[in-house]
PDB file of C-alpha atoms in Angstrom:
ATOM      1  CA  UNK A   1       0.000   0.000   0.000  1.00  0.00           C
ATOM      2  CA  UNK A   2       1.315   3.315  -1.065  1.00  0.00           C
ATOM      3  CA  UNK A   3       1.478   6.010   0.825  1.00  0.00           C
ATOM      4  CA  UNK A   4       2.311   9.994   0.798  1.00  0.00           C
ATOM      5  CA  UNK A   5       5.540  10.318  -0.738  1.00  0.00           C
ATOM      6  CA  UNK A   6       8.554  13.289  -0.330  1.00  0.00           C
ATOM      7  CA  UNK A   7      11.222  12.206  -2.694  1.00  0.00           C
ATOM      8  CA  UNK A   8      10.956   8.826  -3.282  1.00  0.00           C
ATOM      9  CA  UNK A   9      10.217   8.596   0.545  1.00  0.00           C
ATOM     10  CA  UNK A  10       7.203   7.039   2.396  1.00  0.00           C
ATOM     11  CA  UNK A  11       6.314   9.919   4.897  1.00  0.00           C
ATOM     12  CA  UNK A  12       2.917   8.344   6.333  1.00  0.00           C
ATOM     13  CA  UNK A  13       2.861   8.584  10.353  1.00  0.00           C
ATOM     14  CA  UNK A  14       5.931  11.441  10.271  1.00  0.00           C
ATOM     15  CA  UNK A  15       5.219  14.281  11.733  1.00  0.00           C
ATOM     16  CA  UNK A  16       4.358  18.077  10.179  1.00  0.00           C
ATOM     17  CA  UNK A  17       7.965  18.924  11.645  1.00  0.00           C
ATOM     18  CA  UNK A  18       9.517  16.157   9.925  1.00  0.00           C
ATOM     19  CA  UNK A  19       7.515  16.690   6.887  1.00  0.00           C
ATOM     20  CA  UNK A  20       8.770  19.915   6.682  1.00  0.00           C
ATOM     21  CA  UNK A  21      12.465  19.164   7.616  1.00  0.00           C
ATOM     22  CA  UNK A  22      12.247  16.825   4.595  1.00  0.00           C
ATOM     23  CA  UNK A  23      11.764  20.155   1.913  1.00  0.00           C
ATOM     24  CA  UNK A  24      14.696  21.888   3.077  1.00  0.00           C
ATOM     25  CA  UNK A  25      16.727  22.483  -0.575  1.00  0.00           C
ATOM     26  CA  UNK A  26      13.344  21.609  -2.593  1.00  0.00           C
ATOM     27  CA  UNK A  27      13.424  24.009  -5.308  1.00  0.00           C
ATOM     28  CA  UNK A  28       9.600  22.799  -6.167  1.00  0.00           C
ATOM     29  CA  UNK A  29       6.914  24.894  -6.005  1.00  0.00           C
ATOM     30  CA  UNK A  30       5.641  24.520  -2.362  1.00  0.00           C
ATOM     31  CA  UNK A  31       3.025  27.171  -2.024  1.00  0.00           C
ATOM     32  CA  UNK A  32       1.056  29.559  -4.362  1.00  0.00           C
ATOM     33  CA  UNK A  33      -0.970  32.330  -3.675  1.00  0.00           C
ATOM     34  CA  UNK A  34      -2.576  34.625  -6.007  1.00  0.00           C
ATOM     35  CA  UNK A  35       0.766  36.198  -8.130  1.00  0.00           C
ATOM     36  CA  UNK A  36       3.399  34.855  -6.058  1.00  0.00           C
ATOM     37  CA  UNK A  37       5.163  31.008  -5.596  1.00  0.00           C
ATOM     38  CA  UNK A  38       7.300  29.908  -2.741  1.00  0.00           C
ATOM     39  CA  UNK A  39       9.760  27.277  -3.248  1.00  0.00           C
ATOM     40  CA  UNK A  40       9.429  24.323  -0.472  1.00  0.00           C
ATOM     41  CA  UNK A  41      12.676  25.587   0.613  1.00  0.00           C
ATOM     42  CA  UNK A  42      11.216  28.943   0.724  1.00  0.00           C
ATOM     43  CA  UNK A  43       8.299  27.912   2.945  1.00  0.00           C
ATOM     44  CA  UNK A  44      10.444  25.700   5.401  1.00  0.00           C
ATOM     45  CA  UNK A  45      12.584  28.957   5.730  1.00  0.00           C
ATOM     46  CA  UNK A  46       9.518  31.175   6.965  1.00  0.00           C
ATOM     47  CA  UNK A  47       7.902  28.971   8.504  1.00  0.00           C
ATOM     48  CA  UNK A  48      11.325  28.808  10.756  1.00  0.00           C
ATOM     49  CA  UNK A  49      11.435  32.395  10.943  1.00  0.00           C
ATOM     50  CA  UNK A  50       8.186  32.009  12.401  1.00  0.00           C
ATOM     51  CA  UNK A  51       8.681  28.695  14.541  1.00  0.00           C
ATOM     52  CA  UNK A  52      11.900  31.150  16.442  1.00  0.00           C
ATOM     53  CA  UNK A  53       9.469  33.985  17.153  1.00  0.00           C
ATOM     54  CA  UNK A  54       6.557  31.619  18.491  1.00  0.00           C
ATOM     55  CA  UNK A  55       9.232  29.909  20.598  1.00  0.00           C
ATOM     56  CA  UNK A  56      10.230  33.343  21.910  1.00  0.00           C
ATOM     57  CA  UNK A  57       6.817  34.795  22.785  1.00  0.00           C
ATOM     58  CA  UNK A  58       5.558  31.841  24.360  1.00  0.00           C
ATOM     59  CA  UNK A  59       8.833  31.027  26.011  1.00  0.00           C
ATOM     60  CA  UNK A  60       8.040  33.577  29.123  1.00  0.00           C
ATOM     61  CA  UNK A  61       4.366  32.131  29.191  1.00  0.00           C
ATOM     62  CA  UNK A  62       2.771  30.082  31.952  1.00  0.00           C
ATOM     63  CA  UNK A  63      -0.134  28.015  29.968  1.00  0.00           C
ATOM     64  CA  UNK A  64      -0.736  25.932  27.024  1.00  0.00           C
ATOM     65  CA  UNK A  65       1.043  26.861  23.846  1.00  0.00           C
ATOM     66  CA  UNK A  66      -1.937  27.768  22.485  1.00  0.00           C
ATOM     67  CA  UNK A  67      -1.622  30.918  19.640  1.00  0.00           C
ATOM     68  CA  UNK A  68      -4.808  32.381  17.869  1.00  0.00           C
ATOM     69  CA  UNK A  69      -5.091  33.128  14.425  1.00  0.00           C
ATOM     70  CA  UNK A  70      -7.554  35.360  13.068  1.00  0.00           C
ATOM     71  CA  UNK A  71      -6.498  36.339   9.520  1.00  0.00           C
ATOM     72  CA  UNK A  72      -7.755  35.085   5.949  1.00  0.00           C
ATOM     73  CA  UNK A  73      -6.067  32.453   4.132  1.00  0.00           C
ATOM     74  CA  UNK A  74      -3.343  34.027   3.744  1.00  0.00           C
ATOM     75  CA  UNK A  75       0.046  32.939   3.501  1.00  0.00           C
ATOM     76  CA  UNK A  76       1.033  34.076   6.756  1.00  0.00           C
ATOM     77  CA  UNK A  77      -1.460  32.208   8.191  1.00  0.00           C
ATOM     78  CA  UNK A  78       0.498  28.964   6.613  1.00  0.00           C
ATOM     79  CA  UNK A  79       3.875  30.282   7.288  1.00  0.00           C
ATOM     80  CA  UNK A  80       2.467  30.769  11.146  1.00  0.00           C
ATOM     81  CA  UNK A  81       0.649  27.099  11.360  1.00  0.00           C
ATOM     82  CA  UNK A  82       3.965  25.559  10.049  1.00  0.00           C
ATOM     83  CA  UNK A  83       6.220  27.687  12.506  1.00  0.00           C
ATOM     84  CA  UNK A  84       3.996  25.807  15.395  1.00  0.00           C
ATOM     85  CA  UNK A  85       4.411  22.586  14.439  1.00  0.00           C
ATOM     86  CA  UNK A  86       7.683  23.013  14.184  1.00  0.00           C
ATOM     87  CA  UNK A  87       8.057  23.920  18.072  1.00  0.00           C
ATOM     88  CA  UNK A  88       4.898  22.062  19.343  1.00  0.00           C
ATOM     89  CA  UNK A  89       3.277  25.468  19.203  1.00  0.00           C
ATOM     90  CA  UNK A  90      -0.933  24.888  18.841  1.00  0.00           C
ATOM     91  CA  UNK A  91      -2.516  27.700  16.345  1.00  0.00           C
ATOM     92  CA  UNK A  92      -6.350  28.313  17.163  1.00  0.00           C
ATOM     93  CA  UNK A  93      -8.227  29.237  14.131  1.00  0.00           C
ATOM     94  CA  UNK A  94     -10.177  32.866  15.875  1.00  0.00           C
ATOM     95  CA  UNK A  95     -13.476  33.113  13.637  1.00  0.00           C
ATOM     96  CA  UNK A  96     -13.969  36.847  12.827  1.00  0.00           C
ATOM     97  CA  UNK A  97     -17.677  36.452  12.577  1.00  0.00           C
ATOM     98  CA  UNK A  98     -17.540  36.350  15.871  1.00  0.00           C
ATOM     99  CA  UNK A  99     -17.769  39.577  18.226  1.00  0.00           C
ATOM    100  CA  UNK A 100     -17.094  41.230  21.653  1.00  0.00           C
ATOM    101  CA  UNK A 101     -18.154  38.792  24.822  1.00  0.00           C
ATOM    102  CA  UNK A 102     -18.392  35.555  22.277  1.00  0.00           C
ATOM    103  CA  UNK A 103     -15.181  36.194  20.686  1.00  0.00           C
ATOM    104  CA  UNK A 104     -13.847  37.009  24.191  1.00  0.00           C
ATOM    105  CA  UNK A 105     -14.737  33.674  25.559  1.00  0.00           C
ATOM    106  CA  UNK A 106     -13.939  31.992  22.104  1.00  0.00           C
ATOM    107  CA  UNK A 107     -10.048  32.989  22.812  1.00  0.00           C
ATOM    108  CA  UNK A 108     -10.390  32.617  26.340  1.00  0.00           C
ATOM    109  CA  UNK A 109     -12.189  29.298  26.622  1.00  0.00           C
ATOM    110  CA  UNK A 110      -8.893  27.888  24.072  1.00  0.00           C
ATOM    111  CA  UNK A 111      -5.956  29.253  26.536  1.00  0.00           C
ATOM    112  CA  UNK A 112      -4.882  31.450  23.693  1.00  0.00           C
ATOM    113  CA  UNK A 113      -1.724  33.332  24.871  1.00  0.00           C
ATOM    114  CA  UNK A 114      -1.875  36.194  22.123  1.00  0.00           C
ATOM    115  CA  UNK A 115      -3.753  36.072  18.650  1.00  0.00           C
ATOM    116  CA  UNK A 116      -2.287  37.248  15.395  1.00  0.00           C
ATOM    117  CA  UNK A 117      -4.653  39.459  13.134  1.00  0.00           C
ATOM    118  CA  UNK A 118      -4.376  41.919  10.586  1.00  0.00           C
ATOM    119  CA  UNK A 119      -4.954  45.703  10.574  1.00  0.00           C
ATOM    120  CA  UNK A 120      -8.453  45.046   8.700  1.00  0.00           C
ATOM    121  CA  UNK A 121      -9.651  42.664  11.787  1.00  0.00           C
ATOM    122  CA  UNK A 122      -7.287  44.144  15.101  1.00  0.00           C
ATOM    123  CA  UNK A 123     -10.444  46.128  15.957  1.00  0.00           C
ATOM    124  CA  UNK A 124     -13.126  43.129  16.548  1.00  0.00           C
ATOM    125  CA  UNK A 125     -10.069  41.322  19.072  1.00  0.00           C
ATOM    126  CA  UNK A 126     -11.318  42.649  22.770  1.00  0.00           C
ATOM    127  CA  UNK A 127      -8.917  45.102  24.128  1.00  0.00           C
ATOM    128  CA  UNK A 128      -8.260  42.544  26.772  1.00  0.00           C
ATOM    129  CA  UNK A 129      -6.379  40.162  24.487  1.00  0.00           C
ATOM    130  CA  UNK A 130      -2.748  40.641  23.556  1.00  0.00           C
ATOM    131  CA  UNK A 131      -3.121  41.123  19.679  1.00  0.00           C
ATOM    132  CA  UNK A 132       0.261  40.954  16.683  1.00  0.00           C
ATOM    133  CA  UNK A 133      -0.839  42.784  13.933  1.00  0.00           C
ATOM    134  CA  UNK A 134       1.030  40.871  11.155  1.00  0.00           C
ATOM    135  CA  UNK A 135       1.025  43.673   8.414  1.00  0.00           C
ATOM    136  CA  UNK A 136       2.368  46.167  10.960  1.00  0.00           C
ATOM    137  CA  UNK A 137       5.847  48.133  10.610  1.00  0.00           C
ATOM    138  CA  UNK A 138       6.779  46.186  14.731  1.00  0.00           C
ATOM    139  CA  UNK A 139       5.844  42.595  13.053  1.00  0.00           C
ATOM    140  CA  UNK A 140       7.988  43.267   9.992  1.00  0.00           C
ATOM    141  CA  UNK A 141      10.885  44.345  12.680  1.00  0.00           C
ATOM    142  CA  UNK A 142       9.991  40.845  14.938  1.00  0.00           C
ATOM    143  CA  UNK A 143      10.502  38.855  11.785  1.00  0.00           C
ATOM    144  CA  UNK A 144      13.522  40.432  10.724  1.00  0.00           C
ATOM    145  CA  UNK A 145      15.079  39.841  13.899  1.00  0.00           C
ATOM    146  CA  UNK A 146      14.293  35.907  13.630  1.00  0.00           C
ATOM    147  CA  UNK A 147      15.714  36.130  10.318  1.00  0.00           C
ATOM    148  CA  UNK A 148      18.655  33.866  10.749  1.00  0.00           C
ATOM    149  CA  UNK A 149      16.965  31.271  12.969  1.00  0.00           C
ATOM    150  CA  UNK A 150      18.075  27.972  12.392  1.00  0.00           C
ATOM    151  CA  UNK A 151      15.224  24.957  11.469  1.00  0.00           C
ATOM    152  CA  UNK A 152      14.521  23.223  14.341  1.00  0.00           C
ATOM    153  CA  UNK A 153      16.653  19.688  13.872  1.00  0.00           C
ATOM    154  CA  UNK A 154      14.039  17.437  16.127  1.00  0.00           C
ATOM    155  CA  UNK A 155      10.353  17.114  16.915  1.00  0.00           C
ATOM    156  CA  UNK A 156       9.065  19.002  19.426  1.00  0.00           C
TER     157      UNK A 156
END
C-alpha cells in the first residue's frame, strides 16, 4: 500500500515537523498564492522564521502553547501554522464572525496566549487580548530579527 511520498520517501505517520524538515533544498513549487510562488525551501525557511518567534513569545508564558489566528487564508497564516508545528506550538483558528463577549470567551475558553490578526480585523479582538498585527511596521521588525533562525533539527 502506497502512501504519501517526499522524494521517493514514504512519509505516512511522520510528523508536520519532519515533513517539513524533509523540503529543506526543494526548489519545487511549495506554495502559491494569487501572483506569487514559494519554493518548499522557501516555505520551510519562513515557517522557521516564524517557529523562532513563536518559541520566543511563548517562552516567558505560563499556559498551554496555544496561539490564535484570526487572519484570511493568507500565507502568513500557513507560514504561522507551520512555525507551530515546528516547536509544538498549537494555532487556534479565531473566527472573525464572531464579536465582543463571544469572541472574548472563544479565545479565552482555548488558553490562547496572544492572537495574530491583521490591521483590517485588530479592531473586533477585545482590548483585553494581547493582539500581533502581522502587516504592521513592529511585526515586519519581529521577523527580521528571527531572520537567521536555524530549522529546528528534532520534533518538538
Amino acid at each position: 500500500m502506497g502512501g504519501i511520498r517526499v522524494a521517493g520517501n514514504e512519509v505516512a505517520g511522520l510528523s508536520v515537523a519532519a515533513l517539513l524538515r524533509a523540503r529543506v533544498g526543494d526548489s519545487h513549487p511549495g506554495y502559491v498564492f494569487e501572483d506569487r510562488e514559494w519554493t518548499w525551501d522557501e516555505v520551510v525557511r519562513e515557517s522557521a522564521v516564524r517557529a523562532s518567534l513563536l518559541d520566543e513569545l511563548l517562552a516567558c508564558r505560563v499556559g498551554p502553547r496555544h496561539v490564535g489566528v484570526m487572519l484570511e487564508n493568507v500565507p502568513e497564516f500557513l507560514f504561522l501554522a507551520a512555525g507551530a508545528a515546528l516547536v509544538g506550538a498549537t494555532i487556534v483558528g479565531v473566527n472573525p464572525t464572531r464579536r465582543g463577549a463571544e469572541l472574548a470567551h472563544d479565545i479565552a475558553h482555548t488558553d490562547c496566549q496572544f492572537v495574530f490578526t491583521d490591521t483590517a480585523q485588530v479592531s473586533l479582538v477585545p482590548d483585553s487580548v494581547e493582539t500581533i498585527v502581522v502587516d504592521s511596521p513592529d511585526y515586519a521588525a519581529l521577523l527580521v530579527a528571527h531572520d537567521a533562525a536555524k530549522l529546528p533539527a528534532d520534533d518538538p
